[in-house]
Amino acid sequence: MTPFLALHAIEKRYNSHLALQLEEIRFESRKIYSLVGSNGCGKSTLLQIVALLLKPTFGEMVFQGEKVVWKKKNLLRLRQDITLVHQSPYLFSRSVHHNIAYGLKMRGTNSKDQHRLIHGALEMVGLEGFGRRSARELSGGEQQRVAIARALVLRPRLLLLDEPTSNMDRASIEAFDKLLPLLVEQGMTIIQATHSPDQPERLNSTIIRMEDGRLA
Ligand SMILES: Nc1ncnc2c1ncn2[C@@H]1O[C@H](COP(=O)(O)OP(=O)(O)OP(=O)(O)O)[C@@H](O)[C@H]1O
């Protein structure tokens, strides 16, 4: 069966530094994957490549049966199905609602649907009633949850999360642990990078261990 996403012989060099060297990784749809490994082992680099934001130096990716061709028009189309939530997300100094609506406006979603989707996403991340708050004035954990809501409204097939719980308190992490399986039920595939020692198992995720840019 064709995997949802496959990486073949991917290498990424930053100048002469070899940051990533992976032989073969296959991801099935509707599953949760956790990338684990120490600082600098290549987790964020891998997420950025999978998000089609960073071109590998060598190698091939096949996403939903289609070989990725690194041409702008092609990438823009494929990126419609993929969203990466960065570890320290950039939020505009506007309201939470404005921040989440941004991507929807870019896609031409009408304002009634924007409101419905934003309301639902804020509820999912436990930030009901935060729409009018100024995004930059929120705590680090709340900002991370706004960034997740911003990703959710776009309903990606592939959701990539770079250390999503790093700023979250215990209650938020518990809510987040319940949210991910719900998203999988709705059809999403999730790949997260995490330093949490127990969360990958709690989520029953497939663990991908990395070491010095390779699979451990
Ligand atoms: N833009 C860049 N230019 C040069 N080197 C980089 C760049 N981005 C990452 N690196 C290097 O590539 C390697 C992998 O970095 P990466 O950020 O992917 O690791 P990571 O596993 O996500 O680390 P962490 O757990 O600290 O977030 C590191 O040695 C890092 O210094």
mmCIF file of C-alpha atoms and ligand atoms in Angstrom:
data_model
loop_
_atom_site.group_PDB
_atom_site.id
_atom_site.type_symbol
_atom_site.label_atom_id
_atom_site.label_comp_id
_atom_site.label_asym_id
_atom_site.label_seq_id
_atom_site.Cartn_x
_atom_site.Cartn_y
_atom_site.Cartn_z
ATOM 1 C CA MET A 1 0.000 0.000 0.000
ATOM 2 C CA THR A 2 1.262 3.496 -0.803
ATOM 3 C CA PRO A 3 2.196 5.248 2.439
ATOM 4 C CA PHE A 4 0.697 8.641 3.242
ATOM 5 C CA LEU A 5 4.204 10.092 3.299
ATOM 6 C CA ALA A 6 7.546 8.525 2.457
ATOM 7 C CA LEU A 7 11.062 9.915 2.674
ATOM 8 C CA HIS A 8 13.816 8.242 0.687
ATOM 9 C CA ALA A 9 17.500 8.903 1.342
ATOM 10 C CA ILE A 10 16.913 12.432 2.634
ATOM 11 C CA GLU A 11 19.992 14.488 3.451
ATOM 12 C CA LYS A 12 20.184 18.073 4.638
ATOM 13 C CA ARG A 13 23.403 20.025 4.843
ATOM 14 C CA TYR A 14 23.735 23.540 6.253
ATOM 15 C CA ASN A 15 26.871 24.613 4.356
ATOM 16 C CA SER A 16 29.253 21.796 5.182
ATOM 17 C CA HIS A 17 27.362 20.637 8.302
ATOM 18 C CA LEU A 18 25.412 17.427 7.718
ATOM 19 C CA ALA A 19 22.285 17.947 9.862
ATOM 20 C CA LEU A 20 20.171 15.079 8.546
ATOM 21 C CA GLN A 21 20.878 11.754 6.874
ATOM 22 C CA LEU A 22 17.901 9.423 6.765
ATOM 23 C CA GLU A 23 17.616 6.284 4.708
ATOM 24 C CA GLU A 24 13.900 5.600 4.601
ATOM 25 C CA ILE A 25 10.917 6.662 6.712
ATOM 26 C CA ARG A 26 7.292 5.860 5.978
ATOM 27 C CA PHE A 27 4.315 7.474 7.654
ATOM 28 C CA GLU A 28 0.835 6.022 7.490
ATOM 29 C CA SER A 29 -2.230 8.228 7.540
ATOM 30 C CA ARG A 30 -4.312 8.818 10.675
ATOM 31 C CA LYS A 31 -1.528 8.109 13.104
ATOM 32 C CA ILE A 32 0.511 10.087 15.591
ATOM 33 C CA TYR A 33 4.312 10.049 15.275
ATOM 34 C CA SER A 34 6.722 11.452 17.851
ATOM 35 C CA LEU A 35 10.239 12.519 16.883
ATOM 36 C CA VAL A 36 12.458 12.249 19.936
ATOM 37 C CA GLY A 37 16.157 12.861 20.501
ATOM 38 C CA SER A 38 18.536 15.326 22.067
ATOM 39 C CA ASN A 39 19.054 18.977 21.106
ATOM 40 C CA GLY A 40 20.382 19.375 17.604
ATOM 41 C CA CYS A 41 19.622 15.822 16.432
ATOM 42 C CA GLY A 42 17.592 17.157 13.487
ATOM 43 C CA LYS A 43 13.947 17.035 14.581
ATOM 44 C CA SER A 44 13.056 20.600 13.532
ATOM 45 C CA THR A 45 15.010 20.240 10.309
ATOM 46 C CA LEU A 46 13.013 17.115 9.478
ATOM 47 C CA LEU A 47 9.701 18.843 10.299
ATOM 48 C CA GLN A 48 10.586 21.804 8.073
ATOM 49 C CA ILE A 49 11.444 19.495 5.189
ATOM 50 C CA VAL A 50 8.203 17.553 5.620
ATOM 51 C CA ALA A 51 6.341 20.896 5.781
ATOM 52 C CA LEU A 52 7.901 21.649 2.362
ATOM 53 C CA LEU A 53 9.490 24.799 3.778
ATOM 54 C CA LEU A 54 13.075 23.580 3.565
ATOM 55 C CA LYS A 55 14.458 21.791 0.535
ATOM 56 C CA PRO A 56 16.616 18.780 1.340
ATOM 57 C CA THR A 57 20.100 18.732 -0.151
ATOM 58 C CA PHE A 58 19.448 15.238 -1.505
ATOM 59 C CA GLY A 59 16.649 12.719 -1.465
ATOM 60 C CA GLU A 60 13.044 12.271 -2.428
ATOM 61 C CA MET A 61 9.693 12.724 -0.722
ATOM 62 C CA VAL A 62 6.408 11.182 -1.776
ATOM 63 C CA PHE A 63 3.319 12.811 -0.259
ATOM 64 C CA GLN A 64 -0.099 11.234 -0.764
ATOM 65 C CA GLY A 65 1.289 9.191 -3.641
ATOM 66 C CA GLU A 66 2.844 12.185 -5.408
ATOM 67 C CA LYS A 67 6.570 12.708 -5.742
ATOM 68 C CA VAL A 68 7.370 16.174 -4.407
ATOM 69 C CA VAL A 69 8.740 18.461 -7.102
ATOM 70 C CA TRP A 70 10.327 21.531 -5.491
ATOM 71 C CA LYS A 71 8.726 24.080 -7.799
ATOM 72 C CA LYS A 72 6.852 27.040 -6.318
ATOM 73 C CA LYS A 73 3.446 26.365 -7.880
ATOM 74 C CA ASN A 74 3.582 22.711 -6.921
ATOM 75 C CA LEU A 75 4.693 23.459 -3.366
ATOM 76 C CA LEU A 76 1.918 26.016 -2.853
ATOM 77 C CA ARG A 77 -0.657 23.398 -3.840
ATOM 78 C CA LEU A 78 0.797 20.641 -1.659
ATOM 79 C CA ARG A 79 1.214 22.973 1.327
ATOM 80 C CA GLN A 80 -2.570 23.397 1.440
ATOM 81 C CA ASP A 81 -2.663 19.973 3.086
ATOM 82 C CA ILE A 82 0.207 20.544 5.526
ATOM 83 C CA THR A 83 0.566 22.892 8.484
ATOM 84 C CA LEU A 84 3.571 23.310 10.759
ATOM 85 C CA VAL A 85 3.176 24.854 14.195
ATOM 86 C CA HIS A 86 6.548 26.259 15.234
ATOM 87 C CA GLN A 87 7.975 25.956 18.707
ATOM 88 C CA SER A 88 7.886 29.742 19.190
ATOM 89 C CA PRO A 89 5.058 30.745 16.903
ATOM 90 C CA TYR A 90 4.940 34.210 15.417
ATOM 91 C CA LEU A 91 1.711 35.988 16.262
ATOM 92 C CA PHE A 92 0.686 39.397 14.934
ATOM 93 C CA SER A 93 0.124 42.108 17.542
ATOM 94 C CA ARG A 94 -3.593 41.965 16.830
ATOM 95 C CA SER A 95 -6.455 40.012 18.369
ATOM 96 C CA VAL A 96 -6.467 36.237 18.706
ATOM 97 C CA HIS A 97 -9.375 36.179 16.246
ATOM 98 C CA HIS A 98 -7.407 38.190 13.683
ATOM 99 C CA ASN A 99 -4.410 35.861 14.009
ATOM 100 C CA ILE A 100 -6.484 32.745 13.463
ATOM 101 C CA ALA A 101 -8.562 34.307 10.681
ATOM 102 C CA TYR A 102 -5.475 35.250 8.662
ATOM 103 C CA GLY A 103 -4.988 31.906 6.907
ATOM 104 C CA LEU A 104 -8.711 31.532 6.314
ATOM 105 C CA LYS A 105 -8.885 34.964 4.663
ATOM 106 C CA MET A 106 -5.965 33.994 2.427
ATOM 107 C CA ARG A 107 -7.999 30.990 1.327
ATOM 108 C CA GLY A 108 -11.072 33.110 0.659
ATOM 109 C CA THR A 109 -13.237 31.660 3.443
ATOM 110 C CA ASN A 110 -16.316 33.825 4.038
ATOM 111 C CA SER A 111 -16.644 35.610 7.361
ATOM 112 C CA LYS A 112 -19.540 33.464 8.632
ATOM 113 C CA ASP A 113 -17.487 30.301 8.143
ATOM 114 C CA GLN A 114 -14.429 32.064 9.606
ATOM 115 C CA HIS A 115 -16.346 32.770 12.811
ATOM 116 C CA ARG A 116 -17.678 29.229 13.047
ATOM 117 C CA LEU A 117 -14.255 27.634 12.455
ATOM 118 C CA ILE A 118 -12.447 29.998 14.818
ATOM 119 C CA HIS A 119 -15.012 29.455 17.566
ATOM 120 C CA GLY A 120 -14.672 25.656 17.165
ATOM 121 C CA ALA A 121 -10.860 25.741 17.124
ATOM 122 C CA LEU A 122 -10.626 27.962 20.213
ATOM 123 C CA GLU A 123 -12.963 25.578 22.000
ATOM 124 C CA MET A 124 -10.788 22.621 20.958
ATOM 125 C CA VAL A 125 -7.656 24.177 22.463
ATOM 126 C CA GLY A 126 -9.473 25.349 25.601
ATOM 127 C CA LEU A 127 -9.393 29.063 24.785
ATOM 128 C CA GLU A 128 -13.117 29.782 24.511
ATOM 129 C CA GLY A 129 -13.774 33.514 24.788
ATOM 130 C CA PHE A 130 -10.175 34.493 23.930
ATOM 131 C CA GLY A 131 -11.039 35.814 20.447
ATOM 132 C CA ARG A 132 -10.851 39.514 21.345
ATOM 133 C CA ARG A 133 -7.744 39.261 23.516
ATOM 134 C CA SER A 134 -4.525 40.706 22.202
ATOM 135 C CA ALA A 135 -2.440 37.735 21.029
ATOM 136 C CA ARG A 136 0.949 39.137 22.083
ATOM 137 C CA GLU A 137 -0.292 39.742 25.625
ATOM 138 C CA LEU A 138 -1.083 36.072 26.217
ATOM 139 C CA SER A 139 1.179 33.728 28.163
ATOM 140 C CA GLY A 140 3.619 31.490 26.281
ATOM 141 C CA GLY A 141 1.371 28.434 26.716
ATOM 142 C CA GLU A 142 -1.723 30.340 25.573
ATOM 143 C CA GLN A 143 0.161 31.626 22.528
ATOM 144 C CA GLN A 144 1.151 28.062 21.664
ATOM 145 C CA ARG A 145 -2.501 27.051 21.863
ATOM 146 C CA VAL A 146 -3.540 29.984 19.637
ATOM 147 C CA ALA A 147 -0.968 28.782 17.093
ATOM 148 C CA ILE A 148 -2.457 25.286 17.246
ATOM 149 C CA ALA A 149 -5.979 26.737 16.771
ATOM 150 C CA ARG A 150 -4.644 28.720 13.800
ATOM 151 C CA ALA A 151 -3.392 25.470 12.296
ATOM 152 C CA LEU A 152 -6.590 23.550 13.035
ATOM 153 C CA VAL A 153 -8.920 25.940 11.205
ATOM 154 C CA LEU A 154 -7.017 25.175 8.008
ATOM 155 C CA ARG A 155 -7.925 21.507 8.471
ATOM 156 C CA PRO A 156 -4.625 20.090 7.192
ATOM 157 C CA ARG A 157 -4.293 16.416 6.356
ATOM 158 C CA LEU A 158 -0.845 16.533 7.935
ATOM 159 C CA LEU A 159 -0.300 18.484 11.147
ATOM 160 C CA LEU A 160 3.306 19.060 12.216
ATOM 161 C CA LEU A 161 3.995 20.237 15.741
ATOM 162 C CA ASP A 162 7.416 21.360 16.944
ATOM 163 C CA GLU A 163 7.549 20.867 20.718
ATOM 164 C CA PRO A 164 3.903 21.811 21.115
ATOM 165 C CA THR A 165 3.712 21.389 24.884
ATOM 166 C CA SER A 166 7.012 23.041 25.833
ATOM 167 C CA ASN A 167 5.273 26.052 27.422
ATOM 168 C CA MET A 168 2.079 24.364 28.551
ATOM 169 C CA ASP A 169 1.058 23.694 32.139
ATOM 170 C CA ARG A 170 -0.206 20.322 33.284
ATOM 171 C CA ALA A 171 -3.900 21.024 32.674
ATOM 172 C CA SER A 172 -3.181 22.250 29.129
ATOM 173 C CA ILE A 173 -1.030 19.201 28.410
ATOM 174 C CA GLU A 174 -3.831 16.912 29.583
ATOM 175 C CA ALA A 175 -6.284 18.720 27.283
ATOM 176 C CA PHE A 176 -3.758 18.533 24.443
ATOM 177 C CA ASP A 177 -3.332 14.776 24.998
ATOM 178 C CA LYS A 178 -7.084 14.372 24.530
ATOM 179 C CA LEU A 179 -7.182 16.655 21.490
ATOM 180 C CA LEU A 180 -4.627 14.801 19.327
ATOM 181 C CA PRO A 181 -6.517 11.477 19.145
ATOM 182 C CA LEU A 182 -9.693 13.425 18.270
ATOM 183 C CA LEU A 183 -7.875 15.053 15.362
ATOM 184 C CA VAL A 184 -6.677 11.642 14.194
ATOM 185 C CA GLU A 185 -10.280 10.386 14.345
ATOM 186 C CA GLN A 186 -11.212 13.317 12.108
ATOM 187 C CA GLY A 187 -8.633 12.123 9.568
ATOM 188 C CA MET A 188 -5.427 13.984 10.439
ATOM 189 C CA THR A 189 -1.936 12.559 10.542
ATOM 190 C CA ILE A 190 0.248 14.153 13.184
ATOM 191 C CA ILE A 191 4.027 14.325 13.486
ATOM 192 C CA GLN A 192 5.366 16.068 16.564
ATOM 193 C CA ALA A 193 8.853 16.740 17.858
ATOM 194 C CA THR A 194 8.984 16.479 21.602
ATOM 195 C CA HIS A 195 11.321 16.384 24.574
ATOM 196 C CA SER A 196 8.593 15.077 26.852
ATOM 197 C CA PRO A 197 9.773 11.775 28.350
ATOM 198 C CA ASP A 198 6.325 10.220 28.731
ATOM 199 C CA GLN A 199 3.919 11.995 26.360
ATOM 200 C CA PRO A 200 4.789 9.920 23.235
ATOM 201 C CA GLU A 201 3.742 6.743 25.053
ATOM 202 C CA ARG A 202 0.728 8.371 26.682
ATOM 203 C CA LEU A 203 -0.497 9.247 23.197
ATOM 204 C CA ASN A 204 0.226 5.751 21.992
ATOM 205 C CA SER A 205 2.240 7.353 19.211
ATOM 206 C CA THR A 206 4.828 5.721 16.986
ATOM 207 C CA ILE A 207 8.191 6.871 18.325
ATOM 208 C CA ILE A 208 10.956 7.815 15.897
ATOM 209 C CA ARG A 209 14.270 8.131 17.727
ATOM 210 C CA MET A 210 16.928 10.350 16.223
ATOM 211 C CA GLU A 211 20.591 10.816 17.015
ATOM 212 C CA ASP A 212 23.032 13.119 15.209
ATOM 213 C CA GLY A 213 20.711 13.515 12.245
ATOM 214 C CA ARG A 214 20.110 9.789 11.801
ATOM 215 C CA LEU A 215 17.524 7.295 12.923
ATOM 216 C CA ALA A 216 18.762 5.836 16.208
HETATM 217 N N1 LIG B 1 19.646 27.415 9.672
HETATM 218 C C1 LIG B 1 20.661 26.669 10.120
HETATM 219 N N2 LIG B 1 21.923 26.909 9.743
HETATM 220 C C2 LIG B 1 22.959 26.152 10.161
HETATM 221 N N3 LIG B 1 22.826 25.079 10.977
HETATM 222 C C3 LIG B 1 21.579 24.793 11.382
HETATM 223 C C4 LIG B 1 20.444 25.562 10.982
HETATM 224 N N4 LIG B 1 19.324 24.998 11.544
HETATM 225 C C5 LIG B 1 19.753 23.957 12.266
HETATM 226 N N5 LIG B 1 21.099 23.823 12.176
HETATM 227 C C6 LIG B 1 21.919 22.775 12.794
HETATM 228 O O1 LIG B 1 21.408 21.523 12.362
HETATM 229 C C7 LIG B 1 21.367 20.595 13.440
HETATM 230 C C8 LIG B 1 19.943 20.109 13.662
HETATM 231 O O2 LIG B 1 19.159 21.180 14.196
HETATM 232 P P1 LIG B 1 17.621 21.033 14.527
HETATM 233 O O3 LIG B 1 17.121 22.392 14.906
HETATM 234 O O4 LIG B 1 16.951 20.344 13.411
HETATM 235 O O5 LIG B 1 17.654 20.077 15.811
HETATM 236 P P2 LIG B 1 16.507 19.696 16.850
HETATM 237 O O6 LIG B 1 16.577 18.221 17.038
HETATM 238 O O7 LIG B 1 15.211 20.264 16.413
HETATM 239 O O8 LIG B 1 17.005 20.442 18.168
HETATM 240 P P3 LIG B 1 16.191 20.983 19.460
HETATM 241 O O9 LIG B 1 15.741 19.782 20.230
HETATM 242 O O10 LIG B 1 17.241 21.777 20.190
HETATM 243 O O11 LIG B 1 15.062 21.851 18.957
HETATM 244 C C9 LIG B 1 21.998 21.297 14.627
HETATM 245 O O12 LIG B 1 23.353 20.958 14.696
HETATM 246 C C10 LIG B 1 21.819 22.773 14.302
HETATM 247 O O13 LIG B 1 22.829 23.543 14.887
#
